[in-house]
C-alpha positions as MATLAB code, in Angstrom:
seq = 'MAIHGDVVIGIDIGTTSTKAVVFDGRGKVLASHAVDYPIIQPHPGFAEQDPDELFAAVVQAVGAVTIRHGIRPAQVKAMGLSAAMHSIMALDESGRPLTRLLIWADNRSVAQTERLLKEQNGLAIYRRTGTPIHPMSPLSKLLWLKEEQPDVFQRARRFVSVKDYVLYRLYGDYVADHSMASATGLFRLDTLDWDEEALALVGIRREQLPQLVPATHIMTGMRREWAEKMGVASDVPVVIGASDGVLANVGVGAVLPGEAAITIGTSGAVRTIAAAPTTDEKGRTFCYALTPGYWVVGGPTNNGGILLRWLRDEFGAQEREVAKKLGIDPYDLLTKYAERVPPGAEGLVFLPFLSGERAPHWNANARGTFFGLGLHHKREHFIRAVMEGVCFSILSVALAIRDVTGPMTEIRVSGGFAKSPFWRQMLSDMLGKPLIVPQTHEASALGAAAVALYALGELPSLETVKTWIDTTARHEPKEEHTLIYAELFDLYARLYERLKEEFNIIAAFQRRNGEKRSKTKSV';
ca = [
     -71.788  -63.083  -85.855;
     -69.297  -65.184  -88.246;
     -67.325  -62.840  -90.735;
     -66.767  -63.897  -93.864;
     -63.705  -63.453  -96.347;
     -60.437  -61.868  -96.301;
     -59.448  -59.881  -93.284;
     -55.987  -58.320  -91.787;
     -56.292  -57.660  -88.009;
     -54.331  -54.389  -86.662;
     -52.775  -55.117  -83.062;
     -52.337  -51.993  -81.168;
     -50.084  -52.441  -78.144;
     -51.333  -49.419  -75.409;
     -50.294  -48.308  -72.104;
     -53.533  -49.005  -70.767;
     -54.490  -52.378  -73.198;
     -54.052  -54.279  -76.007;
     -56.463  -54.462  -78.936;
     -57.232  -56.482  -81.719;
     -58.941  -55.162  -84.821;
     -60.265  -56.757  -87.201;
     -60.924  -54.768  -90.882;
     -61.832  -55.691  -94.118;
     -59.591  -54.658  -97.120;
     -60.302  -50.750  -97.159;
     -60.546  -50.121  -93.632;
     -63.796  -51.057  -91.841;
     -63.609  -52.075  -88.534;
     -65.419  -55.327  -88.532;
     -64.936  -56.656  -85.453;
     -62.111  -55.867  -82.016;
     -61.190  -56.940  -78.478;
     -59.250  -55.483  -75.709;
     -57.786  -56.696  -72.868;
     -56.299  -54.427  -70.114;
     -53.556  -54.732  -67.738;
     -52.373  -52.119  -64.947;
     -49.176  -49.837  -64.672;
     -46.944  -50.749  -61.464;
     -45.472  -47.618  -59.701;
     -43.741  -49.078  -57.040;
     -41.839  -45.916  -56.287;
     -42.924  -42.204  -57.210;
     -41.511  -41.770  -60.341;
     -42.078  -45.018  -61.546;
     -43.759  -46.405  -64.100;
     -43.551  -50.281  -64.947;
     -45.480  -53.205  -66.926;
     -45.175  -56.785  -66.753;
     -44.013  -57.856  -70.027;
     -45.156  -61.322  -69.531;
     -48.618  -60.038  -69.013;
     -48.474  -57.685  -71.966;
     -47.475  -60.520  -74.240;
     -50.315  -62.494  -72.603;
     -52.732  -59.855  -73.555;
     -51.620  -60.175  -77.700;
     -52.658  -63.700  -77.762;
     -55.493  -63.358  -75.720;
     -57.092  -59.978  -77.876;
     -56.346  -62.104  -81.514;
     -57.882  -65.366  -79.909;
     -60.770  -63.781  -78.660;
     -61.556  -61.577  -81.529;
     -60.767  -64.918  -84.403;
     -62.747  -66.973  -82.254;
     -65.881  -64.823  -81.455;
     -66.213  -64.404  -84.802;
     -65.728  -67.648  -86.323;
     -62.208  -66.216  -88.540;
     -60.868  -69.043  -89.590;
     -56.774  -69.114  -90.509;
     -57.332  -68.801  -93.865;
     -59.295  -65.606  -93.841;
     -56.255  -63.732  -92.483;
     -54.610  -62.213  -95.009;
     -52.213  -60.129  -92.398;
     -51.502  -59.167  -89.012;
     -50.137  -55.734  -88.265;
     -48.314  -54.553  -85.384;
     -48.483  -51.091  -83.504;
     -47.011  -50.455  -79.744;
     -46.270  -47.727  -77.163;
     -43.156  -45.735  -77.729;
     -40.345  -44.918  -75.036;
     -40.211  -48.934  -73.145;
     -37.034  -50.410  -72.781;
     -36.152  -54.166  -70.230;
     -33.252  -55.756  -69.889;
     -33.096  -59.529  -70.669;
     -30.472  -62.789  -69.883;
     -28.764  -64.696  -72.459;
     -32.107  -67.331  -72.421;
     -34.499  -64.019  -73.005;
     -36.094  -63.918  -69.831;
     -36.634  -60.746  -68.063;
     -34.119  -59.455  -65.706;
     -36.637  -56.521  -65.391;
     -39.806  -55.244  -65.591;
     -40.861  -53.035  -68.337;
     -39.968  -49.612  -68.147;
     -42.607  -47.288  -70.192;
     -42.859  -43.907  -71.211;
     -44.052  -42.623  -68.082;
     -41.520  -43.639  -66.073;
     -39.740  -40.786  -64.503;
     -36.893  -42.074  -62.568;
     -34.028  -40.776  -64.873;
     -34.022  -37.446  -64.148;
     -30.807  -36.721  -62.351;
     -29.334  -38.828  -65.753;
     -31.498  -36.711  -68.165;
     -30.421  -33.602  -66.625;
     -26.905  -34.532  -66.930;
     -26.847  -35.715  -70.542;
     -28.498  -31.853  -71.224;
     -25.703  -30.298  -69.442;
     -22.441  -32.151  -69.384;
     -23.354  -34.276  -72.290;
     -24.291  -31.930  -74.938;
     -27.599  -33.718  -75.186;
     -29.332  -31.242  -78.137;
     -26.561  -32.456  -80.275;
     -27.704  -36.348  -79.365;
     -31.412  -34.959  -80.313;
     -30.681  -33.594  -83.503;
     -28.613  -36.685  -84.493;
     -31.265  -39.299  -83.253;
     -34.854  -37.261  -83.041;
     -35.623  -38.283  -80.080;
     -35.806  -35.835  -76.945;
     -33.551  -35.872  -73.639;
     -36.230  -36.961  -71.269;
     -36.655  -39.529  -68.494;
     -39.189  -40.873  -70.991;
     -36.264  -42.108  -73.436;
     -34.563  -45.550  -73.212;
     -31.095  -43.760  -73.372;
     -32.026  -42.326  -70.056;
     -33.525  -44.989  -68.699;
     -30.290  -46.883  -69.901;
     -28.003  -44.676  -67.725;
     -29.982  -45.063  -65.171;
     -30.253  -48.812  -64.855;
     -26.236  -48.688  -65.955;
     -25.750  -46.866  -62.402;
     -28.534  -47.785  -59.713;
     -28.848  -51.296  -60.478;
     -25.449  -52.128  -62.235;
     -25.393  -56.325  -61.278;
     -28.504  -55.994  -63.440;
     -26.882  -54.177  -66.390;
     -23.555  -56.442  -66.243;
     -25.802  -59.446  -66.690;
     -28.112  -58.575  -69.305;
     -27.666  -59.743  -73.099;
     -30.337  -58.110  -74.474;
     -32.242  -54.453  -74.262;
     -35.829  -54.628  -76.576;
     -38.530  -53.000  -76.373;
     -42.240  -53.697  -75.607;
     -43.079  -55.068  -79.261;
     -39.060  -56.470  -79.977;
     -40.418  -58.961  -76.377;
     -43.533  -59.654  -78.423;
     -41.732  -60.660  -81.415;
     -38.899  -62.624  -80.079;
     -42.100  -64.642  -77.543;
     -43.645  -65.154  -80.973;
     -40.829  -66.023  -83.651;
     -37.538  -66.364  -81.131;
     -35.811  -63.757  -82.997;
     -34.654  -60.224  -82.111;
     -35.880  -57.497  -84.638;
     -36.832  -53.443  -84.272;
     -38.562  -51.782  -86.434;
     -36.967  -48.459  -87.555;
     -40.022  -46.462  -86.038;
     -39.807  -47.725  -82.723;
     -35.842  -47.722  -82.858;
     -35.929  -43.968  -83.508;
     -38.191  -43.572  -80.307;
     -34.826  -45.019  -78.118;
     -32.552  -41.776  -78.270;
     -29.853  -44.389  -79.576;
     -30.427  -44.509  -83.469;
     -29.331  -42.363  -86.222;
     -32.196  -40.503  -88.526;
     -29.684  -39.849  -91.117;
     -28.196  -43.695  -91.738;
     -31.266  -45.547  -90.182;
     -28.644  -47.416  -87.774;
     -27.851  -47.567  -84.202;
     -25.836  -44.447  -83.046;
     -22.411  -45.594  -82.080;
     -21.917  -42.437  -79.895;
     -24.441  -43.091  -77.537;
     -24.337  -46.578  -77.853;
     -20.402  -45.986  -76.118;
     -22.175  -43.030  -73.737;
     -24.866  -45.817  -72.420;
     -21.902  -49.154  -72.612;
     -23.769  -51.562  -74.380;
     -22.851  -52.888  -77.619;
     -24.719  -53.225  -80.919;
     -25.268  -56.925  -80.672;
     -27.214  -56.407  -77.519;
     -30.082  -54.357  -79.371;
     -32.525  -56.012  -81.836;
     -31.575  -56.276  -85.445;
     -33.014  -53.357  -87.431;
     -35.628  -53.611  -90.068;
     -38.054  -51.226  -92.044;
     -42.015  -50.566  -91.084;
     -42.532  -52.913  -93.942;
     -40.932  -56.215  -93.051;
     -42.757  -59.371  -92.989;
     -42.207  -62.255  -90.562;
     -43.790  -65.269  -90.686;
     -43.218  -69.021  -89.218;
     -44.536  -68.032  -85.945;
     -44.207  -71.087  -82.968;
     -47.184  -72.744  -83.773;
     -48.329  -72.802  -79.839;
     -49.193  -68.932  -80.199;
     -50.699  -69.533  -83.841;
     -52.996  -71.914  -82.330;
     -54.367  -69.869  -79.777;
     -54.667  -66.884  -81.792;
     -56.450  -68.783  -84.290;
     -53.955  -68.437  -86.750;
     -51.929  -69.797  -89.190;
     -48.572  -70.165  -88.562;
     -46.783  -68.792  -91.990;
     -49.211  -66.231  -91.678;
     -47.491  -62.545  -92.682;
     -47.085  -60.706  -89.620;
     -45.884  -57.000  -90.678;
     -43.537  -55.323  -88.549;
     -44.806  -52.652  -88.164;
     -43.976  -48.924  -86.293;
     -44.693  -46.723  -83.288;
     -48.939  -46.222  -82.336;
     -48.336  -42.658  -82.645;
     -46.772  -42.276  -86.152;
     -49.566  -45.322  -86.697;
     -52.386  -42.924  -86.262;
     -51.550  -40.507  -88.669;
     -51.883  -43.370  -91.211;
     -55.502  -44.436  -89.164;
     -56.837  -40.935  -89.506;
     -55.468  -40.010  -92.759;
     -52.898  -37.428  -91.937;
     -49.597  -38.667  -94.665;
     -49.240  -35.991  -96.385;
     -46.635  -32.830  -95.940;
     -48.923  -29.881  -93.317;
     -51.412  -32.769  -92.330;
     -51.519  -33.181  -88.576;
     -53.186  -35.499  -86.412;
     -53.907  -34.679  -82.548;
     -54.363  -37.878  -80.420;
     -55.385  -37.856  -76.848;
     -55.989  -40.807  -75.143;
     -54.536  -41.763  -71.761;
     -51.534  -38.749  -72.862;
     -51.691  -36.869  -75.900;
     -49.935  -36.026  -78.750;
     -49.462  -33.300  -81.997;
     -47.604  -34.853  -85.209;
     -47.480  -33.790  -88.594;
     -45.634  -35.646  -91.186;
     -41.967  -34.393  -93.252;
     -40.956  -35.793  -96.500;
     -37.105  -35.667  -95.020;
     -35.750  -35.661  -90.952;
     -36.470  -32.500  -89.579;
     -35.521  -32.199  -85.750;
     -35.963  -28.574  -83.804;
     -33.260  -25.760  -82.724;
     -34.588  -25.468  -79.583;
     -35.350  -29.371  -78.862;
     -38.692  -29.334  -78.332;
     -40.082  -31.829  -80.752;
     -39.383  -35.449  -82.252;
     -38.683  -36.861  -85.702;
     -39.661  -40.663  -86.269;
     -39.336  -42.781  -88.898;
     -42.459  -44.329  -90.764;
     -41.651  -45.452  -94.291;
     -38.777  -43.773  -96.613;
     -40.318  -40.306  -97.767;
     -42.070  -40.589  -94.408;
     -40.993  -38.919  -91.287;
     -43.536  -37.798  -88.348;
     -42.564  -34.490  -86.708;
     -44.429  -33.577  -83.237;
     -44.843  -33.894  -79.483;
     -46.321  -35.781  -76.740;
     -47.809  -34.412  -74.021;
     -47.998  -37.333  -70.470;
     -51.693  -35.504  -69.544;
     -54.372  -36.554  -71.868;
     -57.655  -38.528  -70.581;
     -55.814  -39.687  -67.672;
     -56.275  -36.260  -65.530;
     -60.153  -36.623  -66.384;
     -59.666  -40.151  -64.906;
     -58.127  -38.662  -62.214;
     -60.777  -36.945  -61.186;
     -63.097  -39.558  -62.001;
     -61.889  -41.516  -59.255;
     -60.643  -39.697  -56.485;
     -62.855  -36.931  -56.469;
     -65.951  -38.579  -58.326;
     -67.301  -40.859  -56.158;
     -70.548  -38.865  -56.377;
     -70.663  -38.676  -60.104;
     -69.982  -42.385  -60.558;
     -73.433  -43.086  -58.603;
     -75.439  -40.952  -59.847;
     -74.506  -41.974  -63.181;
     -74.720  -45.418  -62.469;
     -78.481  -44.792  -61.457;
     -79.191  -43.106  -64.641;
     -77.390  -45.580  -66.496;
     -74.631  -43.635  -68.311;
     -71.258  -43.242  -68.855;
     -69.644  -40.602  -65.592;
     -67.675  -39.149  -68.363;
     -70.528  -38.536  -70.069;
     -71.495  -36.860  -66.592;
     -68.515  -34.819  -65.982;
     -68.367  -33.121  -69.302;
     -72.358  -32.148  -68.806;
     -70.780  -30.960  -65.527;
     -68.059  -28.406  -67.728;
     -70.620  -27.696  -69.811;
     -72.078  -25.328  -67.422;
     -68.996  -23.377  -67.027;
     -68.315  -20.556  -69.932;
     -64.954  -20.688  -71.740;
     -61.616  -19.759  -69.546;
     -63.753  -21.254  -66.812;
     -64.601  -18.042  -64.832;
     -60.657  -17.303  -64.213;
     -59.606  -20.831  -62.840;
     -56.506  -22.144  -65.052;
     -54.879  -25.272  -64.964;
     -51.316  -26.552  -65.483;
     -52.099  -30.265  -66.604;
     -49.000  -31.231  -65.418;
     -49.371  -34.473  -63.363;
     -47.362  -36.825  -65.220;
     -44.246  -34.009  -65.708;
     -44.778  -33.156  -69.055;
     -43.200  -33.692  -72.412;
     -43.077  -31.578  -75.162;
     -42.973  -28.727  -75.588;
     -41.088  -28.353  -72.209;
     -39.504  -31.625  -71.784;
     -39.782  -30.886  -67.751;
     -40.101  -34.536  -65.706;
     -40.369  -32.023  -62.520;
     -43.469  -29.794  -63.654;
     -46.512  -30.374  -61.514;
     -49.734  -29.671  -61.537;
     -51.311  -25.905  -61.112;
     -54.476  -24.906  -60.132;
     -54.396  -20.645  -60.556;
     -56.716  -18.227  -60.469;
     -59.417  -19.928  -57.421;
     -61.926  -18.321  -56.179;
     -64.803  -19.370  -53.640;
     -67.108  -18.574  -56.476;
     -65.701  -21.823  -58.046;
     -67.496  -24.664  -57.960;
     -67.009  -28.428  -58.983;
     -67.663  -28.050  -62.027;
     -65.100  -25.354  -62.668;
     -62.663  -27.193  -61.753;
     -63.664  -30.017  -64.539;
     -63.705  -27.618  -66.864;
     -60.792  -26.091  -66.456;
     -58.863  -29.482  -66.735;
     -60.034  -30.540  -70.117;
     -58.973  -26.866  -71.001;
     -55.578  -27.512  -69.553;
     -55.307  -30.917  -71.664;
     -56.373  -28.777  -74.147;
     -53.691  -25.644  -73.122;
     -51.323  -28.140  -73.762;
     -52.178  -29.869  -76.907;
     -51.879  -25.611  -78.203;
     -48.170  -25.019  -77.236;
     -47.504  -28.488  -79.017;
     -48.657  -27.198  -81.959;
     -47.165  -24.026  -81.912;
     -43.462  -25.490  -81.492;
     -44.086  -27.542  -84.773;
     -45.604  -24.836  -86.440;
     -42.261  -23.073  -85.940;
     -40.410  -26.458  -87.262;
     -42.512  -27.650  -90.458;
     -44.943  -24.400  -91.253;
     -48.418  -23.932  -91.056;
     -51.187  -27.066  -90.423;
     -53.499  -26.965  -93.260;
     -55.645  -29.607  -92.096;
     -55.870  -31.298  -88.769;
     -57.374  -34.547  -87.933;
     -58.524  -36.000  -84.352;
     -58.601  -39.252  -82.903;
     -58.286  -40.744  -79.193;
     -61.002  -40.975  -76.567;
     -61.443  -37.394  -76.114;
     -62.578  -37.493  -79.883;
     -65.856  -39.046  -78.757;
     -66.968  -35.753  -76.576;
     -68.322  -33.099  -78.895;
     -67.676  -30.589  -76.275;
     -64.113  -31.465  -75.859;
     -63.573  -31.380  -79.577;
     -65.241  -27.732  -79.929;
     -62.947  -26.729  -77.045;
     -59.808  -27.773  -79.033;
     -61.205  -26.705  -82.240;
     -61.393  -22.986  -80.477;
     -58.573  -23.233  -78.539;
     -56.451  -23.912  -81.894;
     -58.511  -21.402  -83.965;
     -58.486  -23.946  -86.873;
     -61.395  -26.716  -87.947;
     -61.199  -29.966  -87.069;
     -61.987  -32.721  -88.683;
     -63.343  -36.201  -87.351;
     -62.579  -39.802  -88.870;
     -64.759  -41.948  -88.679;
     -62.102  -44.461  -87.030;
     -61.491  -44.348  -83.205;
     -58.673  -46.948  -83.749;
     -56.323  -45.170  -85.695;
     -52.988  -46.718  -84.866;
     -54.681  -50.023  -85.126;
     -55.912  -48.962  -88.975;
     -52.477  -47.766  -89.417;
     -51.098  -51.172  -88.498;
     -53.510  -52.732  -90.870;
     -52.954  -50.355  -93.456;
     -48.462  -50.940  -94.047;
     -49.798  -54.481  -93.454;
     -51.448  -54.244  -96.898;
     -48.830  -51.709  -98.064;
     -46.372  -54.274  -97.630;
     -47.707  -56.920  -99.321;
     -47.836  -54.565 -102.340;
     -51.972  -54.259 -102.257;
     -51.761  -50.907 -101.528;
     -50.281  -48.831 -104.012;
     -49.238  -45.901 -100.974;
     -50.181  -44.670  -97.507;
     -51.893  -41.736  -98.807;
     -54.785  -44.844 -100.328;
     -55.837  -44.813  -96.400;
     -57.447  -41.355  -96.902;
     -60.210  -42.873  -99.544;
     -61.689  -45.503  -96.218;
     -61.885  -42.483  -94.309;
     -65.021  -41.303  -94.002;
     -65.787  -38.028  -92.205;
     -68.285  -37.929  -88.693;
     -67.835  -33.783  -87.878;
     -66.201  -30.818  -88.890;
     -65.984  -27.936  -86.105;
     -65.218  -24.687  -86.849;
     -63.299  -22.471  -83.898;
     -65.481  -19.902  -82.772;
     -64.055  -16.461  -83.123;
     -65.325  -15.095  -79.637;
     -63.850  -17.814  -77.666;
     -60.995  -17.974  -79.674;
     -59.703  -14.870  -78.360;
     -60.882  -15.954  -74.547;
     -58.630  -18.498  -74.692;
     -55.800  -16.680  -76.302;
     -55.392  -14.246  -73.182;
     -55.782  -17.125  -71.214;
     -52.735  -19.206  -72.862;
     -50.482  -16.151  -72.749;
     -51.195  -16.727  -68.682;
     -50.840  -20.296  -68.794;
     -47.525  -20.324  -70.940;
     -45.745  -17.573  -68.649;
     -46.850  -18.978  -64.918;
     -45.022  -22.151  -66.234;
     -42.078  -20.316  -67.087;
     -42.338  -18.527  -63.382;
     -42.935  -21.743  -61.575;
     -39.989  -23.747  -63.269;
     -37.349  -23.055  -60.383;
     -40.102  -24.335  -57.921;
     -41.281  -27.065  -59.436;
     -37.863  -27.839  -58.945;
     -38.148  -27.824  -55.160;
     -41.402  -29.610  -55.065;
     -40.522  -32.274  -57.216;
     -37.452  -32.966  -54.965;
     -39.491  -32.766  -51.903;
     -41.733  -35.282  -53.070;
     -38.949  -37.745  -54.164;
     -37.660  -37.667  -50.896;
     -40.465  -38.242  -48.928;
     -41.845  -41.072  -51.286;
     -38.168  -42.804  -51.233;
     -39.011  -42.239  -47.101;
     -41.732  -43.611  -47.321;
     -40.430  -46.576  -49.320;
     -37.770  -47.431  -46.809;
     -40.120  -47.427  -44.214;
     -42.649  -49.646  -46.213;
     -39.662  -52.125  -46.410;
     -38.458  -52.281  -43.010;
];
């Protein structure tokens, strides 16, 4: 069906796919198209992607949505960009990749991170930059590259994120918005500039990094080849936008201090708005820029919906077959099984650290653990325990944020998990607070579109977005369930503290044996 009238396109470059979402001037979704791509994991702890594959996905996603819906170039008022944080790659003097894109889930720089924390006053770096010291951080990844691949590091002319690379391919310019830059560990919150101490520590020069611009920076003059493939005019205003996390807050309408957004997609995050840069004395939370007067304080978890995918792929062959015969989504069937089990999974507690953990622990060595397992536990208990484990991790982040910014006055939820009423209710029970479910599930793309309109002067403020968003559901916590979860969360927190040294031991064992297998395969 052809779309008529002016539109704005939000482009969300995510971990597993890029989405191009078409909105009207009041944030209504008119059309969307997604292009998937894989995460490359050549060794344990590595997580990489092909940057040219991601760039092609951007071009393909926008082209597909404009062509399929008959959107003419003159209709596209603007495009706004959102991208996943913490990616980094090296380019040569011709702008060609010397490495793949090292993404947020890459944990190879554990040793460098530990050294930063113990020997380089990592907490002080965090307080200046707002980025916790963790292998996800480009700061740690660059140290790893410098030490483990010095020839590549020396040849590198530029170091860029995925969004920086996409913009370079589209325009030939190296630019980075304050929001993406504030997630690198190389950017000062107080000056909105690269941090000279961090650059000296890594051994790079500021000219090796992109030029810094605000999220409202407008780019025009796209290379004609790419404009034609995307079905847009080469002079269409492209607003550089921000990171996917801070834009998700805009996209769900959580844009005032005290209002929180919880997103659970592949990973998860809790974020709230602050009027000024705010960091945590214990280093548990991040602080990233959005636009002047809007700072996002929060914490990400590594382990969200990816854990249900793991269950489905590795242990759910039976469920996949049953779901196929019934014509339903396998995830819906897994959820139905979990609903058979009472809150607390009859004493089966899951620490959901299959990919290490970020907030509030920032421990890449943390590992997944089932505790309390008995003969009475069945498949459905494991499914429920995994879903509850994800919610426990969200609760631990929410409590850390509360310590930094104060109580959360309103909580809005988005991401793939928000499609499940059962999982939403579980989280409300866990937090002991009401949850609001906005109509949109494309929060980051909507946030990118809103910032684009704001940059063009067509929105008086980002708070206007709240008037766009209808509420589709509201969940009130069930007190009896909240009491159960409070008891089990206390156990969950104690288990983590008591297992920290054991996590280090098993993680070292896994890395050692993973390296042996890799060497054996290469012989």
